[in-house]
Amino acid sequence: MDLLERMRSPWGESVFVHISWDLFWASLVGGLLFLLAHGGYMLFSQHRKRSKDEVDRLEVERAGLPARITRHGFVARVFHWVMAFSMLVLLFTAFLPIVGVRFAWVQWHWMAGILLTASILFHIVHATFFLDFWSIWVGPRDIPELKAELLREFGHDVPGPKSGKYPLGNRLYHLAIVVAGLGVVATGLLMIPRIRTGVVTRNPYFLSDVTWGLTYVSHGLAGVGLVGLVIAHVYFAVRPEKWWITKSMILGWITRRQYLEHHDPDRWDVARLDRSDVRDVRAVHVSE
Ligand code: HEM
């Protein structure tokens, strides 16, 4: 099976055209298998939230915490849902034609691509200047947390660090989506002059056949990667034990007990009114 498709250019060179569509099926099936494997594993996995006694103790120790803790401000939630909408339109417009559903997909595809690009640019500015930028990234400082999480996974009751605002898995996922997302955006923008948009002057000749081929291949690879990533994301969002996180992406807040069950209050200090939460946390205090 060839993973990439080639053709002969008018000058006789063998150039890539795009990825083999078998890769799309591979990513789809891979995503679905992951879902089944994880679902089966979770039937036997230990629950990794803090025990009731420990949460009771923390609640007494941190008596000043509000009943509702803001997890995602209004602007962050709007970004998330705009991005999710554009991502789903991109996936369906790209892959429905491959499974035989014929329609004028390119125009919906590039327009959703511009919406995704704009929402990502907005998110970069918002996260850099108004949110706690480093809370979503992973690095060597997370190794103790990884060790503690693995030990808990194998049934040990370890006191080690819990996550800050974002669990380790979410931070790793974010990294993967950044790579794949920026990959489709960069290559997609490059491909726009090649199609008829009515907005940008069409010029299919500003790259060589070889470079066009590599651009389409990179776009396709990042795109099929997103199929698996989006399946995994939606799967986790609807899992019962993650529903409290999904709900916070709709309503914006989690309860004090959920905060203490799943987070390390010293690593995600909601009392320290950081720039992102100033408005919301104050609102919570007022409404208390
Ligand atoms: C979830 C994200 C995306 C996926 C899964 C995806 C997937 C695809 C696929 C499979 C193709 C066909 C490529 C080929 O024939 O080799 C394609 C084409 C294209 N995509 Fe995307 N894409 C995504 C995001 C974007 C973005 C963000 C943009 C623009 C900013 C964009 C613009 C385009 C353009 C202009 C084409 C070329 C259409 C043509 O040549 O007929 N895409 N995309």
JSON list of N, CA, C and O in Angstrom, two decimals, residues 73 174 187 257:
[
{"chain": "A", "resi": 73, "resn": "GLY", "atom": "N", "xyz": [-13.40, 31.51, 31.34]},
{"chain": "A", "resi": 73, "resn": "GLY", "atom": "CA", "xyz": [-14.13, 32.77, 31.20]},
{"chain": "A", "resi": 73, "resn": "GLY", "atom": "C", "xyz": [-14.99, 32.75, 29.93]},
{"chain": "A", "resi": 73, "resn": "GLY", "atom": "O", "xyz": [-14.84, 31.85, 29.08]},
{"chain": "A", "resi": 174, "resn": "HIS", "atom": "N", "xyz": [-3.24, 19.10, 24.14]},
{"chain": "A", "resi": 174, "resn": "HIS", "atom": "CA", "xyz": [-3.16, 20.45, 23.60]},
{"chain": "A", "resi": 174, "resn": "HIS", "atom": "C", "xyz": [-1.92, 20.60, 22.71]},
{"chain": "A", "resi": 174, "resn": "HIS", "atom": "O", "xyz": [-1.99, 21.19, 21.62]},
{"chain": "A", "resi": 187, "resn": "THR", "atom": "N", "xyz": [-0.42, 25.20, 5.90]},
{"chain": "A", "resi": 187, "resn": "THR", "atom": "CA", "xyz": [-0.48, 24.65, 4.54]},
{"chain": "A", "resi": 187, "resn": "THR", "atom": "C", "xyz": [-1.78, 25.07, 3.85]},
{"chain": "A", "resi": 187, "resn": "THR", "atom": "O", "xyz": [-1.78, 25.35, 2.66]},
{"chain": "A", "resi": 257, "resn": "ARG", "atom": "N", "xyz": [-15.84, 21.49, 45.44]},
{"chain": "A", "resi": 257, "resn": "ARG", "atom": "CA", "xyz": [-15.43, 20.10, 45.71]},
{"chain": "A", "resi": 257, "resn": "ARG", "atom": "C", "xyz": [-14.73, 19.50, 44.49]},
{"chain": "A", "resi": 257, "resn": "ARG", "atom": "O", "xyz": [-13.75, 18.79, 44.61]}
]
